[in-house]
Short mmCIF file of C-alpha atoms and ligand atoms in Angstrom, two decimals:
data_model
loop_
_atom_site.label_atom_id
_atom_site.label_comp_id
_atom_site.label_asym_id
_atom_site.label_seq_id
_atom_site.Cartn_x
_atom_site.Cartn_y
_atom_site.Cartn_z
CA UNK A 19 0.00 0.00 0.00
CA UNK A 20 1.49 3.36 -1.36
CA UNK A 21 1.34 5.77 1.80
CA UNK A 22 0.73 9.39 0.50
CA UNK A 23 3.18 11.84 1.67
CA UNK A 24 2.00 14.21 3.99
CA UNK A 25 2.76 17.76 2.42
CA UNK A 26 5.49 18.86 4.98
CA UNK A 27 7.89 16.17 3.87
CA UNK A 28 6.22 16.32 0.39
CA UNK A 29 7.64 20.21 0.16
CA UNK A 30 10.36 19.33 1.80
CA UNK A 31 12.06 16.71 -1.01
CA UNK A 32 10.47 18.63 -4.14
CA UNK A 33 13.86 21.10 -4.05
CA UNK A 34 15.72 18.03 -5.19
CA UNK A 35 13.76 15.51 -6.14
CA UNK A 36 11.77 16.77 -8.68
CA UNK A 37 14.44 16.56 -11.40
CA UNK A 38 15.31 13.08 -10.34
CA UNK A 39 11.95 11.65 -10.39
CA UNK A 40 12.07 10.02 -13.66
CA UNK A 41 15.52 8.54 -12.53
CA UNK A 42 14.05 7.05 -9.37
CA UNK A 43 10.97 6.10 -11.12
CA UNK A 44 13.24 4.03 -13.92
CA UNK A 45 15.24 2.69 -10.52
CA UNK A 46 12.45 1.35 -9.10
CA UNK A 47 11.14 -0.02 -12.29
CA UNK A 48 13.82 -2.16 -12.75
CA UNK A 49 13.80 -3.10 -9.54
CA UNK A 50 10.48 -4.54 -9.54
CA UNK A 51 11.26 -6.24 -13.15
CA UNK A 52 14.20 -8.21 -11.02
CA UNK A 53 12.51 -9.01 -8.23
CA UNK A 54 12.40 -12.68 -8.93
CA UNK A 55 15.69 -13.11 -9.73
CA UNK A 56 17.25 -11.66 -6.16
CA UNK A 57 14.52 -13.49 -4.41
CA UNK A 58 16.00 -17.05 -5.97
CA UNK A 59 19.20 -15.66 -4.65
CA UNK A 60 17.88 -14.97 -1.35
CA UNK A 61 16.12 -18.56 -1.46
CA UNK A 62 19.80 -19.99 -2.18
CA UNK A 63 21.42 -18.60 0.74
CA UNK A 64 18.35 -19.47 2.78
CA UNK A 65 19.17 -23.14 1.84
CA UNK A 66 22.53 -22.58 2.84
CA UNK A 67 22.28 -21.55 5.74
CA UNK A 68 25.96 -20.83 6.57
CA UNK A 69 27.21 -19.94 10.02
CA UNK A 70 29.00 -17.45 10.82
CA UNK A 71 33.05 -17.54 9.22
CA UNK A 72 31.86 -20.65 7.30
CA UNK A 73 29.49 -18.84 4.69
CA UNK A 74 31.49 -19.56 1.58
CA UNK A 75 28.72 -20.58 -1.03
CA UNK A 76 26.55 -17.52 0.28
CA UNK A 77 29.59 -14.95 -0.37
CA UNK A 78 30.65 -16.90 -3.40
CA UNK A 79 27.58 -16.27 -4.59
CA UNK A 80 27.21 -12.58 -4.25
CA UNK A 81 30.57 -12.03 -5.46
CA UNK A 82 29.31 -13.31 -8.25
CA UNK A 83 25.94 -11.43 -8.76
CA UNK A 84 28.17 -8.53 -8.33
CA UNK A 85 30.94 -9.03 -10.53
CA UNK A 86 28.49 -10.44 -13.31
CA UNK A 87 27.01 -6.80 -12.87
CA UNK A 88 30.63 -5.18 -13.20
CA UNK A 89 32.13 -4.69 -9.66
CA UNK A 90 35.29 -4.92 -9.19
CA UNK A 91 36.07 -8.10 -6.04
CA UNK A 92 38.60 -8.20 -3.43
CA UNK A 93 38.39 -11.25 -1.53
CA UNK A 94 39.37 -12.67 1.27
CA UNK A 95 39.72 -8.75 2.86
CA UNK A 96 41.09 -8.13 6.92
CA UNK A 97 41.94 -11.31 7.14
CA UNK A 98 38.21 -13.57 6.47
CA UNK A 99 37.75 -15.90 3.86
CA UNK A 100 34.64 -14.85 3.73
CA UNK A 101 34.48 -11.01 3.73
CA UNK A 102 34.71 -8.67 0.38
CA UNK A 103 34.70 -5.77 -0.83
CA UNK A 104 33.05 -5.23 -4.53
CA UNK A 105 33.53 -1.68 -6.14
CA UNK A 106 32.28 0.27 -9.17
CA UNK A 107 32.91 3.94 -10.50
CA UNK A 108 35.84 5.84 -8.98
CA UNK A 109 37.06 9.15 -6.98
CA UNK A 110 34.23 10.98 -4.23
CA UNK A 111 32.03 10.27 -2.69
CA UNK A 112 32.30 6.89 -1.90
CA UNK A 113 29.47 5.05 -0.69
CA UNK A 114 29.40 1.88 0.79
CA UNK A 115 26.62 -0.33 1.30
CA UNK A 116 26.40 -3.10 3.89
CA UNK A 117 25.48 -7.25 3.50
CA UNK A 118 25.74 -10.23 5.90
CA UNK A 119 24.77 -13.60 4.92
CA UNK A 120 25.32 -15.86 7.87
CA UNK A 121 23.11 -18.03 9.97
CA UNK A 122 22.05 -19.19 13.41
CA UNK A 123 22.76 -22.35 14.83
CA UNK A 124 20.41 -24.14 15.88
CA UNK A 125 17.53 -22.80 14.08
CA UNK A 126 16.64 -24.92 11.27
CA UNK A 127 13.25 -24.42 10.11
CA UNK A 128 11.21 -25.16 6.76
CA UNK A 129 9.26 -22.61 4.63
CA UNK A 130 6.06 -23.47 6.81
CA UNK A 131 3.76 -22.27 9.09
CA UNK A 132 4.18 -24.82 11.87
CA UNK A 133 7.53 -25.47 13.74
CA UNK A 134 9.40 -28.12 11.53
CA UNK A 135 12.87 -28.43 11.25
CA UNK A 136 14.74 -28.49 7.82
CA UNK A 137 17.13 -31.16 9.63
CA UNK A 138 20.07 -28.45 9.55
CA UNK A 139 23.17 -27.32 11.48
CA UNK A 140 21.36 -23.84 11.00
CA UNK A 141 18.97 -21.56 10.02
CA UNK A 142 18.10 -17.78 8.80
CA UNK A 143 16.49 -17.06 12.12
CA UNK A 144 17.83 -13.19 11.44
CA UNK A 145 17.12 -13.29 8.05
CA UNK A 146 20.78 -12.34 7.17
CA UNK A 147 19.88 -14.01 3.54
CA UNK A 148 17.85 -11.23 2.36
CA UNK A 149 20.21 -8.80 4.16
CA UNK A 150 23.35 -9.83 1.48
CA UNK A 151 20.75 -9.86 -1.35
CA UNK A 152 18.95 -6.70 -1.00
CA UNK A 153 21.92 -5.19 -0.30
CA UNK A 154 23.84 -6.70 -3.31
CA UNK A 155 20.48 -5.63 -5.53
CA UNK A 156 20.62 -1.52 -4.13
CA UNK A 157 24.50 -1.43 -5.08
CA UNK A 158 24.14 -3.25 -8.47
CA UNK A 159 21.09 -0.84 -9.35
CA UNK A 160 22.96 2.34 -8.20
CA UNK A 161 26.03 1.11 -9.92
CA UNK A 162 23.66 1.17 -13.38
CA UNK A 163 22.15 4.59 -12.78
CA UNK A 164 25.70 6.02 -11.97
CA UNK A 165 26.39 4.49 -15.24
CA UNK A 166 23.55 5.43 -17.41
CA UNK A 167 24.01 9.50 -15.80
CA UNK A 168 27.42 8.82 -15.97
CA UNK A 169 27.58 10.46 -12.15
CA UNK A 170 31.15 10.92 -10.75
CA UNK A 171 31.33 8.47 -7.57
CA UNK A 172 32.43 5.40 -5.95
CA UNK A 173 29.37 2.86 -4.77
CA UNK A 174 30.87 -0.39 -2.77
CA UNK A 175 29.11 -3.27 -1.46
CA UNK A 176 30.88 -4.96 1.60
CA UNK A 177 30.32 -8.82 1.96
CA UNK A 178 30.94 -8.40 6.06
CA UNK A 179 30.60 -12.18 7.52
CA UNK A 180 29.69 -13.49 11.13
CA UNK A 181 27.51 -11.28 12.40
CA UNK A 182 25.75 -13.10 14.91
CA UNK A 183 28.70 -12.91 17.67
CA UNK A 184 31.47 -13.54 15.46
CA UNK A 185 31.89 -9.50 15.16
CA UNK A 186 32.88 -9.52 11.42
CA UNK A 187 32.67 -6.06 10.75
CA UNK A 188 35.01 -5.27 13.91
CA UNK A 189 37.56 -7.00 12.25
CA UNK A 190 37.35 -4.77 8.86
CA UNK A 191 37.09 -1.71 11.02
CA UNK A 192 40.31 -2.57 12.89
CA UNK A 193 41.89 -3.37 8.99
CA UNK A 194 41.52 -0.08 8.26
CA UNK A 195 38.67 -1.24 5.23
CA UNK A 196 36.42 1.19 5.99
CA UNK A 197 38.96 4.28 6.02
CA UNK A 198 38.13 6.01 2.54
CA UNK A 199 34.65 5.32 2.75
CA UNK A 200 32.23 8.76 2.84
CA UNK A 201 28.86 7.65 4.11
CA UNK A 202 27.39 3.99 4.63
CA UNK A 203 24.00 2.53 4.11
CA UNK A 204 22.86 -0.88 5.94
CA UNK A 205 19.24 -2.73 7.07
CA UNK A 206 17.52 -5.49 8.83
CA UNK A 207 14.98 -7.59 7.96
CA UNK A 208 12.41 -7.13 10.81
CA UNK A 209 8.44 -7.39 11.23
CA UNK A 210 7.70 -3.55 10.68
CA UNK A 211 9.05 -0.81 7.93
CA UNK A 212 11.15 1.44 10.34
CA UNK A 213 13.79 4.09 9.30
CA UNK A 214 14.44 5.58 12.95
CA UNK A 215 17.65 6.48 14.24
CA UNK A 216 19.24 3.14 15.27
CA UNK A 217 20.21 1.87 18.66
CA UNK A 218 21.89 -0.87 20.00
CA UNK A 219 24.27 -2.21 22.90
CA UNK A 220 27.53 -2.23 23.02
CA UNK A 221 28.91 -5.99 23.72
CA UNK A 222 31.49 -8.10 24.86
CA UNK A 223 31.93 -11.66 24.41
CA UNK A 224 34.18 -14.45 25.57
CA UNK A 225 34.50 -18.19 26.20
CA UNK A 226 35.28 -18.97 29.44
CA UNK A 227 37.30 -21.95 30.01
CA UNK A 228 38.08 -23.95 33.05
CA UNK A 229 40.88 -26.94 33.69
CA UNK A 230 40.41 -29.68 36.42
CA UNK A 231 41.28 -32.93 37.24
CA UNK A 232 39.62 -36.39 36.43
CA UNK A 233 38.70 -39.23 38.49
CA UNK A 234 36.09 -41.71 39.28
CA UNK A 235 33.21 -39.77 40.51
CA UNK A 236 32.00 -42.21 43.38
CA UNK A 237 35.46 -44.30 43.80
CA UNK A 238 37.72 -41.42 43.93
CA UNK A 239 36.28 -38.40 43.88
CA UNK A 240 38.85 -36.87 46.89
CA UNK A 241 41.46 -36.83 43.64
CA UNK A 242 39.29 -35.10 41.33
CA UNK A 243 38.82 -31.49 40.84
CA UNK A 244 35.58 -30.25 38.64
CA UNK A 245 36.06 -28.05 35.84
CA UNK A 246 32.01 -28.08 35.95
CA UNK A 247 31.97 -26.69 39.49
CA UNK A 248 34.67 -23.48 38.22
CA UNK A 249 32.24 -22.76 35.94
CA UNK A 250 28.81 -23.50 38.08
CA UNK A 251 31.27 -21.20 41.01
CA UNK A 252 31.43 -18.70 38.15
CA UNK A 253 27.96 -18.69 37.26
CA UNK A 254 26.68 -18.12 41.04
CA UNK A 255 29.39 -14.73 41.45
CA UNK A 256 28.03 -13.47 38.29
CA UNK A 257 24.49 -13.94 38.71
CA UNK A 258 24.66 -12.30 42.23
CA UNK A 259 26.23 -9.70 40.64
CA UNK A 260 23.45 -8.83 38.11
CA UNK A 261 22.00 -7.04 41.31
CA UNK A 262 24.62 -4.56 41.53
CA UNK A 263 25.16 -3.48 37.61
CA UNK A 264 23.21 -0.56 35.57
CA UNK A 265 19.89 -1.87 35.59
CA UNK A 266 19.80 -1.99 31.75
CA UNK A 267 23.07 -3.52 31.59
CA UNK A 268 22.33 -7.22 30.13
CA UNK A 269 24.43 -10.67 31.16
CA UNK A 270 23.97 -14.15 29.55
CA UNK A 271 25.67 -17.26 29.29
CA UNK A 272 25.43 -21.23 27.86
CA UNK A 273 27.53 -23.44 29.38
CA UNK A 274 28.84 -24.91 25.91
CA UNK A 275 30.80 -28.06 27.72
CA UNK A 276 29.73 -29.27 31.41
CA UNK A 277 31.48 -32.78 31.04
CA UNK A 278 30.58 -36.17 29.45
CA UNK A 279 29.25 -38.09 31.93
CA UNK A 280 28.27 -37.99 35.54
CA UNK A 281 30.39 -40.58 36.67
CA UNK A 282 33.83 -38.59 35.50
CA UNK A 283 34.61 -35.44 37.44
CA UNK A 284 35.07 -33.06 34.24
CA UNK A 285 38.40 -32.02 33.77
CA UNK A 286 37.15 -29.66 30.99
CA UNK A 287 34.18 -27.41 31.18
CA UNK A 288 33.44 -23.95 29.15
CA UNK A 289 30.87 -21.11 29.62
CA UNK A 290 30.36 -18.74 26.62
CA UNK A 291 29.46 -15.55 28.40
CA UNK A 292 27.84 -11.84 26.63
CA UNK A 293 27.75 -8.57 28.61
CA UNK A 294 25.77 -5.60 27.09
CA UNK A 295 25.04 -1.98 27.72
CA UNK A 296 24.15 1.26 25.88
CA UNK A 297 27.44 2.91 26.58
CA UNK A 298 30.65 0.86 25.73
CA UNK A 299 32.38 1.70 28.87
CA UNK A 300 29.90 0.10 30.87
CA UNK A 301 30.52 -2.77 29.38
CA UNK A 302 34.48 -3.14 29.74
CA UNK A 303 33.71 -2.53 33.53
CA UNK A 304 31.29 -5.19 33.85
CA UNK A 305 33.21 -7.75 31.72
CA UNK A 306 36.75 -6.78 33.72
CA UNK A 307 33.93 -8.08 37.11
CA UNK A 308 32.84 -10.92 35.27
CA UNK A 309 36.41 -11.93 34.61
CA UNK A 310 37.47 -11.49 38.36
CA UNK A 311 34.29 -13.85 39.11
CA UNK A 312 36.00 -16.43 36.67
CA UNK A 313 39.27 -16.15 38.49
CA UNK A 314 37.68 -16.48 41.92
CA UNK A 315 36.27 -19.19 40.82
CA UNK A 316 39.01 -20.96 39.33
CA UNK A 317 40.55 -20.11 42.63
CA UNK A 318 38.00 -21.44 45.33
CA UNK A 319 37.11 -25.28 42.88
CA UNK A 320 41.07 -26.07 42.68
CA UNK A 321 40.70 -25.42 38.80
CA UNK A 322 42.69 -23.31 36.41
CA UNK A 323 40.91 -20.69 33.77
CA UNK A 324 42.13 -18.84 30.68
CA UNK A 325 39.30 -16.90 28.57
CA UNK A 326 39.49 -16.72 25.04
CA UNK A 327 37.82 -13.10 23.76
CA UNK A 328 34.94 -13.99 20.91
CA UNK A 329 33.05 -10.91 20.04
CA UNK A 330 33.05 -6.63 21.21
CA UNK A 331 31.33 -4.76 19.68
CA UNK A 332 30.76 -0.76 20.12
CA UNK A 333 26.89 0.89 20.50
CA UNK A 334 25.33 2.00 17.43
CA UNK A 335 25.95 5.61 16.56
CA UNK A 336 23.10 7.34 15.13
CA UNK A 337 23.60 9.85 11.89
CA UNK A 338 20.67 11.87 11.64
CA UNK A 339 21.21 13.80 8.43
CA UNK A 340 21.65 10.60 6.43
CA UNK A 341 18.96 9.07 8.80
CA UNK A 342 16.16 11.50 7.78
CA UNK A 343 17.08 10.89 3.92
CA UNK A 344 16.47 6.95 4.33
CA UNK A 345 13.55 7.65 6.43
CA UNK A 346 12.58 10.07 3.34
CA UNK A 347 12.65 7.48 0.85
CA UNK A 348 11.58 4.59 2.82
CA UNK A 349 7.98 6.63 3.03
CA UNK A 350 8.50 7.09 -0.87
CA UNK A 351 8.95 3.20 -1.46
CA UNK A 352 5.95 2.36 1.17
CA UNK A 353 5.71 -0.84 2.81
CA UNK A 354 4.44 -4.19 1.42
CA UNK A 355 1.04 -5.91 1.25
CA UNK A 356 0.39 -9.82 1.11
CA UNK A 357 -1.68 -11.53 -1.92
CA UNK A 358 -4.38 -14.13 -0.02
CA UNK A 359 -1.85 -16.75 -0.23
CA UNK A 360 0.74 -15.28 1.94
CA UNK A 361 -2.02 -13.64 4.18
CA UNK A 362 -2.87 -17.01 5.09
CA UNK A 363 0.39 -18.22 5.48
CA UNK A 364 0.71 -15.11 7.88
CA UNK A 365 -2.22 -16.08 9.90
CA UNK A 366 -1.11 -19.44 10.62
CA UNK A 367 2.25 -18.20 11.79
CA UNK A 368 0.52 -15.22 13.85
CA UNK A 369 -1.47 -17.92 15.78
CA UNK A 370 1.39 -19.67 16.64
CA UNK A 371 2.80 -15.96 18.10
CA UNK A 372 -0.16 -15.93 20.66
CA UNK A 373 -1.74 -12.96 18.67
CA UNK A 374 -6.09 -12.82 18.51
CA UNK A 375 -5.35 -11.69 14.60
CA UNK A 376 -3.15 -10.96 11.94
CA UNK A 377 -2.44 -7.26 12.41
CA UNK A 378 -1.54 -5.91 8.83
CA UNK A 379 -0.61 -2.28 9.54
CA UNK A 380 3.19 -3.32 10.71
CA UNK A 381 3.43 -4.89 7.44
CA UNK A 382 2.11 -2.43 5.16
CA UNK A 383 2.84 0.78 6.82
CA UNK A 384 5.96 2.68 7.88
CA UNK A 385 6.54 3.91 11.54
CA UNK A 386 6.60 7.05 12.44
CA UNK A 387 10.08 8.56 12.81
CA UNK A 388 11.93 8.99 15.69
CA UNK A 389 15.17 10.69 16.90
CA UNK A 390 15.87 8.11 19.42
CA UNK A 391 15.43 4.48 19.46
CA UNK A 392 15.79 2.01 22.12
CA UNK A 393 16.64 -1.89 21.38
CA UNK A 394 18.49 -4.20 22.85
CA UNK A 395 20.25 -6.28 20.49
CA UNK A 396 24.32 -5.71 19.13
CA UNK A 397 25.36 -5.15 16.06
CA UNK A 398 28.86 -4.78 14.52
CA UNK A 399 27.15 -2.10 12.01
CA UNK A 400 28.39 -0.49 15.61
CA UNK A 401 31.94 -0.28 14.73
CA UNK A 402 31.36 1.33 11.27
CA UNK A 403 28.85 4.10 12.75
CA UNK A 404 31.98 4.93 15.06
CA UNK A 405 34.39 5.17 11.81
CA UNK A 406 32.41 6.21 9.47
CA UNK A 407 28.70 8.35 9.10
CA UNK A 408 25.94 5.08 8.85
CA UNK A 409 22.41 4.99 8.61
CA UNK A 410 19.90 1.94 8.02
CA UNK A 411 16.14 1.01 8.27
CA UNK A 412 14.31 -2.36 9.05
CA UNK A 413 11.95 -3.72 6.76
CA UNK A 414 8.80 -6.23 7.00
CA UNK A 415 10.33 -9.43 5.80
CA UNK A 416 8.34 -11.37 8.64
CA UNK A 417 5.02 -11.59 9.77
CA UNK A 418 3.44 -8.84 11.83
CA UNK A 419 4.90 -9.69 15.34
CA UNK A 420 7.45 -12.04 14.76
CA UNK A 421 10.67 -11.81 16.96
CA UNK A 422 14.09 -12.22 15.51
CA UNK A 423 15.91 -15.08 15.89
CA UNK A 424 12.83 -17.51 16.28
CA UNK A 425 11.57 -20.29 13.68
CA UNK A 426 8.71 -18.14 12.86
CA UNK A 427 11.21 -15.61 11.32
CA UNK A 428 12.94 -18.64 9.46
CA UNK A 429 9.95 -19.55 8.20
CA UNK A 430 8.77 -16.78 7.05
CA UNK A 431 12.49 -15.84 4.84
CA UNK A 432 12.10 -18.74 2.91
CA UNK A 433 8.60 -17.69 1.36
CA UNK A 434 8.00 -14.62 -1.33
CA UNK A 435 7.45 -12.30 2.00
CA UNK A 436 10.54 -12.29 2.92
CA UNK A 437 11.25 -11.70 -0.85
CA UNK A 438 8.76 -8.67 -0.67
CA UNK A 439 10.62 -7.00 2.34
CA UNK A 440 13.71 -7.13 1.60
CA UNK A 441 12.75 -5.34 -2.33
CA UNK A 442 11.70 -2.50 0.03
CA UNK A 443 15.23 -2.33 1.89
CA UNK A 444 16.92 -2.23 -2.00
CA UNK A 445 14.71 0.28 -3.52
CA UNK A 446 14.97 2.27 -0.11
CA UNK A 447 18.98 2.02 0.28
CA UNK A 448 19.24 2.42 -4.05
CA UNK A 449 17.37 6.17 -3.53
CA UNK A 450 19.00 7.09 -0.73
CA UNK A 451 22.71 6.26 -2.30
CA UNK A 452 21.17 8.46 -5.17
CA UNK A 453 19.90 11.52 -2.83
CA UNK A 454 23.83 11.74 -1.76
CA UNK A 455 25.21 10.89 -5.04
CA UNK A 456 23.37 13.60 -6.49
CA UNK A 457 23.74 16.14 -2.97
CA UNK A 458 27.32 15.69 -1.83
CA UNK A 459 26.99 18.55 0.90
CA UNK A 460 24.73 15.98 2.70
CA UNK A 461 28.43 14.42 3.22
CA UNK A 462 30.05 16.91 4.96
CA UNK A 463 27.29 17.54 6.74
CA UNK A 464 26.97 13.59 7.71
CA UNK A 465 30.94 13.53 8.54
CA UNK A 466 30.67 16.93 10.51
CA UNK A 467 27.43 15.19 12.56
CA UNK A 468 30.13 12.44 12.72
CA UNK A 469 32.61 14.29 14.61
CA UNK A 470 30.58 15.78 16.99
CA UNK A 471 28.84 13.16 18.18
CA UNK A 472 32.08 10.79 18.67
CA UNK A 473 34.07 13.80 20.37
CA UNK A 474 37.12 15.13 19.28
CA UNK A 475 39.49 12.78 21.42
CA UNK A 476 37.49 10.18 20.23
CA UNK A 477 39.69 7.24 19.48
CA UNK A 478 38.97 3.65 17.89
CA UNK A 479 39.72 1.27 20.47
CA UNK A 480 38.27 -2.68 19.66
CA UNK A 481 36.13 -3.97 22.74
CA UNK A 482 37.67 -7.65 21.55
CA UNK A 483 41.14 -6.42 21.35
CA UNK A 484 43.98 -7.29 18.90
CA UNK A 485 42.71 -11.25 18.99
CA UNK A 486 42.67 -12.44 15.29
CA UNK A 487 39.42 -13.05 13.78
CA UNK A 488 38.00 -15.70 15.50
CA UNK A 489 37.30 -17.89 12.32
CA UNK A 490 36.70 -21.16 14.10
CA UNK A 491 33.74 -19.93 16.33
CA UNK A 492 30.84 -21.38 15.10
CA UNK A 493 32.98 -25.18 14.78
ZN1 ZN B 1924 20.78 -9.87 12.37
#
């Protein structure tokens, strides 16, 4: 459903967008005329479903899309297999714009409206698949009007893997990938059309491992020492701490090895362990406690630890000028509406999510802009937003009301509304890359917004340190 603009914004965007709007109008055509082939793409990586470090049909793939269309591919970049970096046009400004392809363990779902498992390692549970695609489809179609207005400017896509705690991105912000890049554009598939200014936690990550000794459990336990019980010691510290931390500070842990079998005190036993909070400084003070509570632990069981560092990732920095232009267009493109077939696919999956009925509106409508968001999740997008001036929306690529990383939102990827979603996240990123292509002052004021809101002793310091990337995380 085609929103219409109220006249405040309308008057707003005529200035400039009158003489472009047979340009966007061609943009968007095409689009539309290729929405079948990027939503067999999608489909492809769906299938996949690659974890995170280990996704290298799903970047093969859009290397390929990409260089068919003319990019330029470096492969391989900062050090992951799996990241790239595909490039068209040359000199300023150049704009980058983001894709992730990986997948969630332990999440395998069919294309169905009932829970049923695809009997797979993983699944698209954040819908990461239709993130690389869209993405891939918004630089490919600004690469072609850049070429048919022959328009002076750089557009990049950046194949960023491991996402979902593997902190990709932080690893190409440490490289230095990011460094001549102007202004970059990202999303997220979601269950509502939102283009407000972004906000997430700051995280850090880290496997928690802890050394004992073995022995019979009943016939000599005197000589053992549980690794279980350094991390179960662990455990009870942190969890009394939670009372004495920034209320929305946020601690979690599995235990991802507790021992074999109950008659073998565990010599070996690992916690995998995420601390979160708006401000990144939080964060480094309550992981530094939640490290102490390790080595108190290791301390009062007999047991040795060492941590290995997995994932840190800085808050999300919000860019309001740029955030306002994809907010802009995302009202231009409108939101999506179902055909009766994927209405009642919708309905079956909204019963399952407890709802009385299928509410359309999140679907087909876009939500009303704000200046300041609040969510809990983490992204890595952080890291760029620190280095360089980003903006991004969220798009309806699930049913009204479905969470993220659930088999509802797996479900729902692998079907043509996914496919509908993520065409608005291209069309919306493609005419925002062409509001700064064709305004460059938007730039300076982006970088300028940039500056000011990072402070001018602002310095880039990694939450996970100088670890290499930890490629082997999701084995
Ligand atoms: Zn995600």
């Amino acid at each position: 459903m085609k929103k219409i603009l109220p006249i405040s914004i309308a008057l707003l965007l005529s200035a400039t967008v009158v003489f472009s709007q047979k340009d966007e109008e061609k943009v968007l055509k095409d689009l539309n005329a290729k929405t079948q082939k990027y939503g067999d793409i999608a489909h492809e990586i769906w299938e996949l479903a690659e974890m995170g470090y280990l996704e290298e049909k799903s970047s093969a793939l859009l290397q390929k899309t990409l260089s068919d269309a003319g990019f330029s591919i470096e492969k391989g970049i900062a050090g992951i297999p799996t990241a790239f970096k595909a490039e068209y046009g040359s000199g300023y400004p150049v704009i980058a714009i983001l894709g992730e392809y990986d997948a969630l363990p332990g999440l395998s779902q069919q294309a169905v409206p009932e829970k049923k498992s695809a009997d797979k390692a993983a699944g698209h549970a954040c819908g990461h698949h239709l993130f690389g695609t869209a993405s891939t489809a918004a630089a490919i179609a600004v690469k072609d009007w850049l070429t048919s207005k022959k328009i002076q400017g750089t557009i990049r896509f950046y194949g960023c893997p491991a996402e979902e705690g593997g902190s990709g991105k932080v690893y190409m912000v440490r490289e230095g990938v990011f460094n001549d890049v102007d202004v970059a554009l990202h999303w997220h598939p979601g269950a509502e059309n939102e283009a407000s200014a972004g906000a997430a936690l700051a995280n850090k990550s880290a496997k928690f491992r802890f050394h004992g000794v073995s022995a019979h459990a009943a016939g000599a336990p005197e000589r053992g020492r549980s690794a279980l019980d350094g991390v179960e010691a662990m455990n009870a510290m942190v969890n009394m701490m939670r009372e004495h931390i920034p209320q929305d500070a946020r601690i979690h842990y599995v235990i991802t090895d507790g021992g074999k079998a109950p008659n073998v005190v565990p010599d070996f036993a690992e916690v995998y362990y995420y601390s979160r909070h708006g401000k990144r400084d939080v964060v480094i003070d309550i992981f530094d406690r939640i490290v102490k509570a390790a080595e108190g632990a290791a301390l009062g069981t007999g047991t040795t630890m060492e941590y290995e560092m997995i994932g840190g990732t800085h808050e999300l920095l919000p860019n309001l000028t740029l955030q306002k232009i994809m907010y802009d267009n995302l009202t231009k493109v409108g939101g999506v509406t179902y055909t009766s077939e994927e209405k009642a696919f919708a309905e079956k999956i909204s019963t399952t999510l407890g709802a009385k009925s299928l509410d359309m509106e999140t679907a087909e409508n876009i939500q009303p802009y704000k200046e300041e968001a609040r969510a809990y999740g983490s992204t890595d997008v952080g890291d760029v937003s620190f280095t360089v001036p980003t903006a991004g929306l969220g798009t309806a690529t699930w049913v009204p009301g479905t969470p993220a990383h659930s088999w509802q939102a797996v479900a729902a990827g692998g079907t043509s509304i996914g496919t509908k979603g993520m065409m608005v996240a291209a069309k919306t990123l493609t005419l925002t890359a062409m509001d700064i292509f064709n305004n460059p002052e938007t730039v300076k004021a982006a970088k300028a917004e940039l500056e000011e809101r990072r402070g001018a002793d602002f310095k880039y310091i990694p939450l996970l340190g100088n670890r290499p990337p930890a490629l082997d995380y999701r084995k």
